[in-house]
C-alpha cells in the first residue's frame, strides 16, 4: 500500500479520502456529488488533492476518468512521476465497492477537513497569544469569535455580510446601473440592453431586462395552450440567437417529438407537414437548414419521463460543470415523479419549486419551470409557487369575442394570446404582453401593433 | 481497511496501465506510444468495439517477420492516428487493420510457400 495512515487519525481519514476518490473514478453520481461539494484542500494528502483535481479536470471536459486517462493527464502535466504515487492511484482505482454510500464518505472527508481547520485555528490563536500579550483581550476574543463563527456555519459558502460589505455591494450595483443607463442614452439610443438572457419577446425583455442568474421563472398555461412552444421559443432565443448553453428537461415528450418540434420552429414549416412527411423540396431544404442551426446551438435536451428532484439537481450540476449552462427549462413540473407518494399534490409542487429555486441560486443560472393551469385559469398551489418565483407568467388565450369587446386588444393586428405578468420581483407586474402564437408552426412572437 | 470485492480483471487493468506508464517513464515507449496503448486498453476493457479486439487478435495470432515490419508499422501508425473516443474513427481503423492484416497474411503465406 502506498500511503500509510497518519499518526493523528482524529484529523486525518485515509480510508474516507480513498473511498471518495475511488467512487469518483467509478461512478458518475459520485463524481457529480463530490465535484459539487468538495474542494481540493478538503483532502489531507497532497497526492489525493492532485488526484481529485485531475478527476475534476477530466470531468469538466466530459472525459470518463479511468485509471488510464488519469495517467495520460498526469503525463501531460508532468506530475505523478514516482512509483509510490502511481501505486496509491492504482490502489484507489482497484478498490471500489459498487453501491457505496458516497454521501457518507463525503461527509467524513468534509468533517475531517473542518476539524483540521479548527485545529489550525487553535494553534494560530495560541501562538498569537504567546507572541502578543499587549493586545486588548476583547480584540483577541472578538477576532477569534468571528473566525470561529464562520467555521461553524453549516455550509462553507454561508456568510454574513458586514455593513461595509453590504454597502460596497449596493454601491457597485448602483454604479453599474447608472453607467448602463448612460450607455442606453448615448450608445443604444434608448434601446434597453439586457441584464440577463433574452426572453424571445421584445416587450418582455423591456419589462424584465431578461432572465437573470438565480431567477426562478414560472410559466403557467392550460393543456394544449403552448407550454412547450413557449419553452422552445425561450430556448431558441437563449441557445440559438444568444448562443448561451441551455439544458431542456422534458418529462412527457420523446427525443423524436422534440426534434420534430424544432424542425417546425426553425424552418417555419407547418408541424403537421413534418409529421406526415408531406413536404415540398423547398420545404425539405428549409427543414434541413433549420437542423443545421440546431446542431450549432447551445441547446442540450434531456427527455426524462421519470424525472425526480434529485435527478434534476444531479443533471443540472453535471451540465453546469461540463457545458457551463446559463439556463434550465423544466417542461413540465406536473409530470415529475413523486418524492413521497403520501404527499399531497401541493406539497410535491412546493418541494419541486423550492428545489428549482435553490438550484438556480447555487449554480448561478436562470431556471424556468412550466406548470399547468386549471381550467379556470388558476394554478394549484399558486400562492406557494408565487412566493418562490421571481417572475410568474401566465399564457392565456385571447378569444375573438374579447378582442371585439376590448379596445386595447384591437390595437394589435394579430393578438391571440396574452402573457400575464403575475409577479415580477425586479420590475413591473400586473401587466399583459400581447402575443401572436402560430400553432401550426409552433412559433411565438410579440403581437404586431396596428399602424396608425 | 478497504476490502477488494472486485474481480481480478480490475487489477489486471490497473497492472497493464502501470506497466505501460512505467515503460513510458523509463523512455522505452514514447509519450505518443504510451498514450495510444492506454487508449487501447480503455477501449478494450470498456468492450465498446469488439470488432477492434478481434482485428487486433487476428494480427497477433500470427507472429510477423522481417518482411512484415513495414506493414506492422502501418498498423501501429493507424492505431496511433485513431481517436479512440470517436467510434466512427475506431470503425474506420478496424477496416484498415483488417485490410492490412490480409496483406500481412498473404506475405507470410508466400514466405511459407517459398520456404523462407
Coordinates of C-alpha atoms in Angstrom, one line a residue:
Chain A
X1 CA 0.0 0.0 0.0
X2 CA 1.4 3.4 -1.0
X3 CA 0.2 5.7 1.8
X4 CA 0.2 4.9 5.5
X5 CA -2.5 6.3 7.8
X6 CA -1.4 9.5 9.5
X7 CA -0.5 9.3 13.2
X8 CA -3.3 11.6 14.1
X9 CA -6.3 9.7 12.9
X10 CA -8.7 12.2 14.5
X11 CA -7.7 14.8 12.0
X12 CA -7.0 12.6 9.0
X13 CA -9.1 9.8 7.5
X14 CA -7.2 8.0 4.8
X15 CA -9.9 5.4 4.1
X16 CA -12.6 8.1 3.5
X17 CA -10.4 10.0 1.1
X18 CA -9.7 6.9 -0.8
X19 CA -13.3 5.9 -0.9
X20 CA -14.4 9.2 -2.3
X21 CA -11.7 9.2 -5.0
X22 CA -12.5 5.6 -5.8
X23 CA -16.2 6.5 -6.1
X24 CA -15.3 9.4 -8.3
X25 CA -13.3 7.1 -10.6
X26 CA -16.0 4.5 -10.9
X27 CA -19.4 6.2 -10.6
X28 CA -20.8 9.3 -12.3
X29 CA -23.2 10.0 -9.5
X30 CA -20.3 10.1 -7.1
X31 CA -18.4 12.4 -9.4
X32 CA -21.2 14.8 -9.6
X33 CA -21.7 14.9 -5.8
X34 CA -18.1 15.1 -4.9
X35 CA -17.3 17.7 -7.6
X36 CA -20.1 19.9 -6.2
X37 CA -19.4 19.6 -2.5
X38 CA -15.6 19.1 -2.0
X39 CA -12.7 21.3 -2.6
X40 CA -9.1 20.3 -3.3
X41 CA -8.0 21.3 0.2
X42 CA -10.6 19.2 1.9
X43 CA -8.2 16.3 1.3
X44 CA -5.3 15.9 3.7
X45 CA -2.9 14.0 1.5
X46 CA -1.3 16.1 -1.2
X47 CA -1.5 13.2 -3.6
X48 CA -5.2 12.9 -3.0
X49 CA -5.6 16.6 -3.7
X50 CA -3.8 16.1 -7.0
X51 CA -5.9 13.1 -8.0
X52 CA -9.1 15.0 -7.0
X53 CA -8.1 17.9 -9.2
X54 CA -7.2 15.6 -12.1
X55 CA -10.6 13.9 -11.9
X56 CA -12.3 17.3 -11.8
X57 CA -10.4 18.5 -14.8
X58 CA -11.4 15.4 -16.8
X59 CA -15.0 15.6 -15.6
X60 CA -15.3 19.2 -16.8
X61 CA -14.1 18.1 -20.2
X62 CA -16.7 15.2 -20.1
X63 CA -13.9 12.6 -20.2
X64 CA -14.6 9.5 -18.1
X65 CA -11.7 9.5 -15.6
X66 CA -10.4 5.9 -15.9
X67 CA -7.1 5.0 -14.4
X68 CA -5.5 5.1 -17.9
X69 CA -7.0 8.6 -18.5
X70 CA -5.6 9.8 -15.2
X71 CA -2.1 8.5 -16.2
X72 CA -2.4 10.3 -19.5
X73 CA -3.5 13.5 -17.9
X74 CA -0.7 13.3 -15.3
X75 CA 1.8 12.7 -18.1
X76 CA 0.7 15.8 -20.0
X77 CA 1.0 17.9 -16.8
X78 CA 4.3 16.2 -15.9
X79 CA 3.0 15.1 -12.4
X80 CA 2.6 11.8 -10.6
X81 CA 6.1 10.7 -11.7
X82 CA 7.1 8.4 -8.8
X83 CA 6.1 4.8 -8.3
X84 CA 4.7 5.3 -4.9
X85 CA 2.2 7.8 -6.2
X86 CA 1.2 5.5 -9.1
X87 CA 0.8 2.6 -6.6
X88 CA -1.6 4.7 -4.5
X89 CA -3.6 5.7 -7.5
X90 CA -3.8 2.1 -8.7
X91 CA -4.9 1.1 -5.2
X92 CA -7.7 3.6 -5.2
X93 CA -8.8 2.6 -8.7
X94 CA -8.9 -1.1 -7.8
X95 CA -10.8 -0.8 -4.5
X96 CA -14.2 0.4 -5.5
X97 CA -17.3 -1.1 -3.9
X98 CA -20.4 -1.0 -6.0
X99 CA -23.4 0.6 -4.4
X100 CA -21.3 2.6 -2.0
X101 CA -23.0 5.3 0.0
X102 CA -20.8 8.1 -1.3
X103 CA -22.6 10.8 0.8
X104 CA -21.4 9.1 4.0
X105 CA -17.7 9.2 2.9
X106 CA -18.0 12.7 1.5
X107 CA -19.3 13.9 4.9
X108 CA -16.4 12.2 6.6
X109 CA -13.9 13.9 4.4
X110 CA -15.6 17.3 4.9
X111 CA -15.7 16.8 8.7
X112 CA -12.0 15.9 8.9
X113 CA -11.2 18.9 6.8
X114 CA -13.2 21.2 9.1
X115 CA -11.6 19.7 12.2
X116 CA -8.1 20.4 10.7
X117 CA -9.2 24.0 10.1
X118 CA -10.3 24.2 13.7
X119 CA -7.0 22.7 14.9
X120 CA -5.1 25.2 12.8
X121 CA -7.3 28.0 14.3
X122 CA -6.4 26.9 17.8
X123 CA -2.7 26.7 17.0
X124 CA -2.7 30.1 15.4
X125 CA -4.5 31.9 18.2
X126 CA -2.4 30.1 20.8
X127 CA 0.7 31.4 19.1
X128 CA -0.8 34.8 18.8
X129 CA -1.5 35.0 22.5
X130 CA 2.1 33.9 23.3
X131 CA 3.6 36.4 20.9
X132 CA 1.5 39.5 21.6
X133 CA 0.1 39.7 25.1
X134 CA -0.2 43.5 24.8
X135 CA -3.3 43.4 22.5
X136 CA -6.6 44.1 24.4
X137 CA -8.2 40.8 25.3
X138 CA -11.6 42.0 23.9
X139 CA -10.0 42.4 20.5
X140 CA -8.3 38.9 20.7
X141 CA -11.6 37.3 21.6
X142 CA -13.7 39.2 19.1
X143 CA -11.4 38.3 16.3
X144 CA -11.4 34.6 17.3
X145 CA -15.1 34.6 17.7
X146 CA -15.7 36.0 14.2
X147 CA -13.4 33.3 12.7
X148 CA -15.0 30.6 14.7
X149 CA -18.5 31.7 13.7
X150 CA -17.6 31.4 10.0
X151 CA -16.1 28.0 10.7
X152 CA -19.2 26.6 12.4
X153 CA -21.6 27.8 9.7
X154 CA -23.4 24.8 8.3
X155 CA -22.3 25.5 4.8
X156 CA -18.9 26.7 4.0
X157 CA -20.3 29.2 1.5
X158 CA -22.7 30.7 4.1
X159 CA -21.7 34.2 5.0
X160 CA -23.0 37.2 6.9
X161 CA -22.3 40.5 5.2
X162 CA -20.9 43.2 7.4
X163 CA -22.3 46.8 6.9
X164 CA -19.2 47.7 4.9
X165 CA -19.6 44.7 2.6
X166 CA -23.3 45.3 2.0
X167 CA -22.7 49.0 1.3
X168 CA -20.0 48.0 -1.2
X169 CA -22.4 45.6 -2.9
X170 CA -25.1 48.3 -3.1
X171 CA -22.6 50.9 -4.4
X172 CA -21.3 48.6 -7.1
X173 CA -24.8 47.7 -8.2
X174 CA -26.0 51.3 -8.4
X175 CA -22.8 52.4 -10.2
X176 CA -23.3 49.6 -12.7
X177 CA -26.9 50.6 -13.3
X178 CA -26.0 54.3 -13.6
X179 CA -23.3 53.6 -16.2
X180 CA -25.7 51.3 -18.1
X181 CA -28.4 53.9 -18.1
X182 CA -25.9 56.4 -19.6
X183 CA -24.9 53.8 -22.1
X184 CA -28.5 53.3 -23.1
X185 CA -28.9 57.0 -23.7
X186 CA -25.7 57.5 -25.5
X187 CA -24.9 54.3 -27.4
X188 CA -28.1 52.4 -27.8
X189 CA -30.3 55.4 -28.5
X190 CA -32.8 54.5 -25.9
X191 CA -33.0 50.7 -26.5
X192 CA -32.6 48.9 -23.3
X193 CA -29.6 46.4 -23.1
X194 CA -30.5 43.3 -21.2
X195 CA -29.3 42.4 -17.8
X196 CA -29.8 38.7 -18.3
X197 CA -30.7 36.2 -21.0
X198 CA -33.1 37.3 -23.8
X199 CA -36.8 36.2 -23.3
X200 CA -37.6 36.0 -27.0
X201 CA -40.1 38.8 -26.8
X202 CA -39.1 42.5 -27.1
X203 CA -41.9 43.6 -24.8
X204 CA -41.0 41.1 -22.1
X205 CA -37.3 42.0 -22.4
X206 CA -38.3 45.6 -21.8
X207 CA -40.2 44.8 -18.6
X208 CA -37.8 42.2 -17.1
X209 CA -34.4 43.2 -18.7
X210 CA -34.0 39.5 -19.4
X211 CA -33.9 36.3 -17.3
X212 CA -31.2 36.8 -14.7
X213 CA -29.0 34.2 -12.9
X214 CA -30.6 32.9 -9.8
X215 CA -34.1 33.7 -11.2
X216 CA -36.9 31.2 -11.0
X217 CA -39.4 31.9 -13.8
X218 CA -42.7 30.1 -13.6
X219 CA -44.9 29.9 -16.8
X220 CA -48.4 28.6 -16.4
X221 CA -50.7 27.6 -19.3
X222 CA -53.6 25.2 -19.7
X223 CA -53.2 21.9 -21.6
X224 CA -52.7 22.4 -25.3
X225 CA -52.1 26.1 -24.9
X226 CA -48.4 26.5 -25.7
X227 CA -46.3 25.4 -22.7
X228 CA -43.8 23.5 -24.8
X229 CA -43.9 26.1 -27.6
X230 CA -43.1 28.8 -25.1
X231 CA -40.3 26.8 -23.6
X232 CA -38.8 26.1 -27.1
X233 CA -39.3 29.8 -28.1
X234 CA -37.3 30.7 -25.0
X235 CA -34.6 28.1 -25.8
X236 CA -34.4 29.5 -29.3
X237 CA -33.7 33.0 -28.0
X238 CA -31.2 31.8 -25.4
X239 CA -29.4 28.9 -27.0
X240 CA -29.5 29.8 -30.7
X241 CA -29.8 33.6 -31.0
X242 CA -27.8 34.4 -27.9
X243 CA -25.6 31.3 -28.1
X244 CA -25.8 30.6 -24.4
X245 CA -25.8 26.9 -23.4
X246 CA -29.2 25.8 -22.0
X247 CA -30.5 22.5 -20.6
X248 CA -34.0 21.5 -21.5
X249 CA -35.7 18.8 -19.4
X250 CA -38.8 17.4 -20.9
X251 CA -40.9 14.9 -18.8
X252 CA -43.5 14.0 -21.4
X253 CA -42.1 14.1 -24.9
X254 CA -39.7 11.7 -26.6
X255 CA -36.5 12.9 -28.3
X256 CA -38.0 12.4 -31.7
X257 CA -41.0 14.5 -30.8
X258 CA -38.7 17.3 -29.5
X259 CA -36.6 17.1 -32.6
X260 CA -39.7 17.3 -34.9
X261 CA -40.9 20.4 -33.0
X262 CA -37.6 22.1 -33.6
X263 CA -37.8 21.2 -37.3
X264 CA -41.1 23.1 -37.5
X265 CA -40.0 26.1 -35.3
X266 CA -36.7 26.6 -37.1
X267 CA -38.0 26.1 -40.7
X268 CA -41.3 27.8 -40.2
X269 CA -42.9 24.8 -42.0
X270 CA -46.2 23.6 -40.5
X271 CA -45.7 21.0 -37.9
X272 CA -48.3 18.7 -39.4
X273 CA -46.4 18.6 -42.7
X274 CA -43.3 17.5 -40.8
X275 CA -45.1 14.8 -39.0
X276 CA -46.7 13.4 -42.2
X277 CA -43.6 13.9 -44.3
X278 CA -45.8 15.7 -46.9
X279 CA -43.1 18.3 -47.8
X280 CA -42.2 20.1 -51.0
X281 CA -38.5 20.0 -52.0
X282 CA -38.0 23.6 -50.9
X283 CA -39.7 22.9 -47.5
X284 CA -37.5 19.9 -47.1
X285 CA -34.4 22.1 -47.7
X286 CA -35.7 24.7 -45.2
X287 CA -36.1 22.0 -42.6
X288 CA -32.5 20.7 -43.2
X289 CA -31.3 24.3 -42.9
X290 CA -33.2 24.6 -39.5
X291 CA -31.5 21.4 -38.2
X292 CA -28.1 22.8 -39.2
X293 CA -28.9 25.8 -37.0
X294 CA -29.9 23.5 -34.1
X295 CA -26.7 21.5 -34.4
X296 CA -24.6 24.6 -34.0
X297 CA -26.6 25.9 -31.0
X298 CA -26.1 25.5 -27.2
X299 CA -29.4 23.5 -26.8
X300 CA -29.0 20.4 -24.7
X301 CA -32.1 18.2 -24.4
X302 CA -32.8 15.6 -21.7
X303 CA -36.1 13.8 -22.2
X304 CA -36.8 12.1 -18.9
X305 CA -40.2 10.6 -18.2
X306 CA -39.2 9.7 -14.6
X307 CA -37.5 12.8 -13.5
X308 CA -37.1 13.4 -9.8
X309 CA -35.9 16.5 -8.0
X310 CA -32.7 14.6 -7.1
X311 CA -32.0 13.6 -10.7
X312 CA -32.7 17.2 -11.8
X313 CA -30.1 18.5 -9.3
X314 CA -27.6 15.9 -10.5
X315 CA -28.0 16.6 -14.2
X316 CA -28.1 20.3 -13.6
X317 CA -24.7 20.2 -11.8
X318 CA -23.2 18.0 -14.5
X319 CA -24.2 20.3 -17.3
X320 CA -23.1 23.4 -15.4
X321 CA -19.7 21.9 -14.8
X322 CA -19.3 20.4 -18.3
X323 CA -21.2 22.8 -20.6
X324 CA -21.4 25.9 -18.4
X325 CA -25.2 26.1 -19.0
X326 CA -26.8 29.5 -18.3
X327 CA -30.4 28.3 -18.0
X328 CA -32.5 25.2 -17.3
X329 CA -36.0 24.8 -18.6
X330 CA -38.2 22.2 -16.9
X331 CA -41.1 21.1 -19.1
X332 CA -43.2 20.4 -17.1
X333 CA -43.5 20.1 -13.4
X334 CA -46.7 18.1 -13.2
X335 CA -45.1 15.0 -14.7
X336 CA -42.3 14.7 -12.3
X337 CA -42.1 11.6 -10.1
X338 CA -43.3 11.9 -6.6
X339 CA -40.7 12.0 -3.9
X340 CA -43.1 10.6 -1.3
X341 CA -46.4 9.1 -2.5
X342 CA -48.1 10.2 0.7
X343 CA -47.6 13.9 -0.1
X344 CA -50.4 16.0 -1.3
X345 CA -50.1 17.5 -4.8
X346 CA -49.4 21.0 -3.5
X347 CA -46.7 19.7 -1.1
X348 CA -44.9 18.0 -4.0
X349 CA -45.2 21.1 -6.2
X350 CA -43.9 23.3 -3.4
X351 CA -40.9 21.0 -2.8
X352 CA -40.0 20.9 -6.5
X353 CA -40.3 24.6 -6.9
X354 CA -38.1 25.2 -3.8
X355 CA -35.5 22.8 -5.3
X356 CA -35.6 24.6 -8.6
X357 CA -35.1 28.0 -6.8
X358 CA -32.2 26.6 -4.8
X359 CA -30.6 25.0 -7.9
X360 CA -30.7 28.3 -9.8
X361 CA -29.1 30.2 -6.9
X362 CA -26.5 27.6 -6.2
X363 CA -25.4 27.1 -9.8
X364 CA -25.8 30.8 -10.9
X365 CA -28.3 30.1 -13.6
X366 CA -31.8 31.0 -14.6
X367 CA -34.4 28.3 -14.1
X368 CA -37.7 28.2 -16.0
X369 CA -40.4 25.9 -14.8
X370 CA -43.6 25.1 -16.7
X371 CA -46.8 24.4 -14.8
X372 CA -50.3 23.5 -15.8
X373 CA -53.2 25.9 -15.2
X374 CA -56.6 24.6 -14.1
X375 CA -59.5 25.1 -16.5
X376 CA -60.5 28.3 -14.7
X377 CA -57.0 29.7 -15.2
X378 CA -55.9 29.3 -11.6
X379 CA -52.9 27.4 -10.5
X380 CA -52.7 24.6 -8.0
X381 CA -50.5 25.7 -5.0
X382 CA -50.3 29.1 -6.7
X383 CA -49.5 31.1 -3.6
X384 CA -46.6 29.0 -2.6
X385 CA -45.3 28.9 -6.1
X386 CA -45.6 32.6 -6.4
X387 CA -43.7 33.1 -3.2
X388 CA -40.7 31.2 -4.5
X389 CA -40.7 32.6 -8.0
X390 CA -39.0 35.8 -9.2
X391 CA -41.1 36.0 -12.3
X392 CA -44.5 34.4 -12.7
X393 CA -46.1 34.4 -16.1
X394 CA -49.4 33.0 -17.4
X395 CA -50.0 32.3 -21.0
X396 CA -53.7 32.8 -21.7
X397 CA -55.6 32.6 -24.9
X398 CA -57.5 35.7 -26.2
X399 CA -60.8 34.9 -27.9
X400 CA -62.1 36.9 -30.9
X401 CA -65.0 38.0 -28.6
X402 CA -62.6 39.5 -26.1
X403 CA -60.9 41.4 -28.9
X404 CA -64.2 42.7 -30.1
X405 CA -65.1 44.0 -26.7
X406 CA -61.7 45.3 -25.6
X407 CA -60.4 48.5 -27.3
X408 CA -56.8 47.9 -26.2
X409 CA -56.7 44.5 -27.8
X410 CA -57.9 46.0 -31.0
X411 CA -54.7 48.0 -31.2
X412 CA -52.9 44.8 -32.3
X413 CA -53.3 43.2 -35.7
X414 CA -52.9 39.5 -34.8
X415 CA -53.1 39.1 -31.0
X416 CA -54.4 35.6 -30.0
X417 CA -52.6 35.1 -26.6
X418 CA -51.6 37.3 -23.7
X419 CA -48.7 36.8 -21.4
X420 CA -49.9 38.0 -18.0
X421 CA -47.0 39.1 -15.6
X422 CA -48.4 38.0 -12.3
X423 CA -45.3 38.7 -10.3
X424 CA -42.0 40.4 -11.2
X425 CA -39.6 40.7 -8.3
X426 CA -37.4 43.1 -10.2
X427 CA -39.9 45.3 -12.0
X428 CA -43.5 46.0 -13.0
X429 CA -46.1 43.3 -12.6
X430 CA -49.9 43.1 -13.2
X431 CA -49.5 43.9 -16.9
X432 CA -50.2 41.9 -20.0
X433 CA -48.0 41.3 -23.0
X434 CA -49.7 40.7 -26.3
X435 CA -48.5 37.6 -28.2
X436 CA -49.2 36.0 -31.5
X437 CA -48.9 32.2 -31.3
X438 CA -48.9 30.4 -34.7
X439 CA -49.9 26.9 -33.5
X440 CA -49.4 25.3 -36.9
X441 CA -45.8 26.2 -36.9
X442 CA -45.3 26.3 -33.1
X443 CA -43.9 29.9 -33.4
X444 CA -44.5 32.8 -31.0
X445 CA -43.7 36.5 -31.2
X446 CA -44.9 39.9 -30.0
X447 CA -48.2 40.8 -31.4
X448 CA -47.9 43.4 -34.1
X449 CA -49.5 46.8 -33.3
X450 CA -51.9 48.3 -35.8
X451 CA -50.1 51.1 -37.7
X452 CA -51.7 54.5 -37.4
Chain B
X1 CA -9.3 -1.2 5.8
X2 CA -10.8 -1.4 2.3
X3 CA -11.5 -5.0 1.1
X4 CA -11.4 -5.6 -2.6
X5 CA -14.6 -7.2 -3.7
X6 CA -13.9 -6.7 -7.4
X7 CA -12.8 -9.1 -10.0
X8 CA -9.1 -9.7 -10.7
X9 CA -9.9 -8.1 -14.1
X10 CA -9.8 -4.8 -12.4
X11 CA -6.3 -5.5 -11.0
X12 CA -5.2 -6.8 -14.4
X13 CA -6.4 -3.5 -15.9
X14 CA -4.5 -1.3 -13.5
X15 CA -1.4 -3.5 -13.7
X16 CA -1.4 -3.2 -17.5
X17 CA -1.8 0.6 -17.3
X18 CA 1.0 0.7 -14.8
X19 CA 3.3 -1.3 -17.0
X20 CA 2.6 1.0 -20.0
X21 CA 3.2 4.1 -17.8
X22 CA 6.4 2.7 -16.3
X23 CA 7.8 1.9 -19.8
X24 CA 7.0 5.4 -20.8
X25 CA 8.7 6.9 -17.8
X26 CA 11.7 4.8 -18.5
X27 CA 11.7 6.1 -22.1
X28 CA 11.1 2.6 -23.6
X29 CA 7.9 3.9 -25.1
X30 CA 7.4 7.4 -26.5
X31 CA 4.7 9.6 -25.0
X32 CA 2.5 9.1 -28.1
X33 CA 3.0 5.3 -28.0
X34 CA 2.1 5.2 -24.3
X35 CA -1.0 7.3 -24.8
X36 CA -2.1 5.1 -27.7
X37 CA -1.7 1.9 -25.6
X38 CA -3.6 3.5 -22.7
X39 CA -6.4 4.5 -25.0
X40 CA -6.4 1.0 -26.5
X41 CA -6.5 -0.5 -23.0
X42 CA -9.5 1.6 -22.1
X43 CA -11.3 0.8 -25.3
X44 CA -10.7 -3.0 -24.9
X45 CA -11.7 -3.0 -21.3
X46 CA -14.9 -0.9 -21.9
X47 CA -15.8 -3.5 -24.6
X48 CA -17.2 -0.8 -26.8
X49 CA -15.6 -2.2 -30.0
X50 CA -15.4 -6.0 -30.1
X51 CA -14.5 -5.7 -33.8
X52 CA -11.3 -3.9 -32.9
X53 CA -10.4 -6.5 -30.3
X54 CA -11.0 -9.2 -32.9
X55 CA -9.0 -7.4 -35.6
X56 CA -6.0 -7.0 -33.2
X57 CA -6.2 -10.6 -32.0
X58 CA -6.0 -11.7 -35.7
X59 CA -2.9 -9.6 -36.2
X60 CA -1.3 -11.0 -33.0
X61 CA -2.3 -14.6 -33.8
X62 CA 0.5 -15.0 -36.4
X63 CA 3.9 -13.7 -35.4
X64 CA 5.5 -11.4 -38.0
X65 CA 9.0 -11.5 -39.5
X66 CA 11.4 -9.1 -41.3
X67 CA 9.1 -9.0 -44.3
X68 CA 6.1 -7.7 -42.3
X69 CA 8.0 -5.0 -40.4
X70 CA 6.7 -2.3 -42.8
X71 CA 3.1 -3.5 -42.6
X72 CA 3.3 -3.8 -38.8
X73 CA 4.5 -0.2 -38.6
X74 CA 1.5 0.9 -40.8
X75 CA -0.9 -1.0 -38.4
X76 CA 0.8 0.8 -35.4
X77 CA 0.6 4.1 -37.2
X78 CA -3.1 3.5 -37.9
X79 CA -3.8 2.8 -34.2
X80 CA -1.8 5.9 -33.2
X81 CA -3.7 8.1 -35.5
X82 CA -7.1 6.9 -34.3
X83 CA -9.2 9.0 -32.0
X84 CA -10.3 6.3 -29.5
X85 CA -13.2 8.5 -28.3
X86 CA -14.7 8.6 -31.8
X87 CA -16.5 5.3 -32.7
X88 CA -16.5 6.4 -36.3
X89 CA -12.7 6.7 -36.2
X90 CA -12.4 3.4 -34.5
X91 CA -14.6 1.6 -37.0
X92 CA -12.6 3.1 -39.9
X93 CA -9.4 1.9 -38.2
X94 CA -10.8 -1.6 -37.9
X95 CA -11.5 -1.7 -41.6
X96 CA -7.9 -0.6 -42.4
X97 CA -6.4 -3.0 -40.0
X98 CA -8.4 -5.9 -41.4
X99 CA -7.2 -5.0 -44.9
X100 CA -3.6 -4.7 -43.8
X101 CA -3.8 -8.0 -41.9
X102 CA -5.0 -9.7 -45.1
X103 CA -1.9 -8.4 -46.9
X104 CA 0.3 -9.4 -43.9
X105 CA -1.1 -12.9 -44.0
X106 CA -0.5 -13.1 -47.8
X107 CA 3.2 -12.1 -47.3
X108 CA 3.6 -14.7 -44.5
X109 CA 2.0 -17.4 -46.5
X110 CA 4.1 -16.6 -49.6
X111 CA 7.1 -16.9 -47.3
X112 CA 6.0 -20.3 -46.2
X113 CA 5.5 -21.5 -49.8
X114 CA 9.0 -20.3 -50.8
X115 CA 10.4 -21.9 -47.6
X116 CA 11.5 -18.5 -46.3

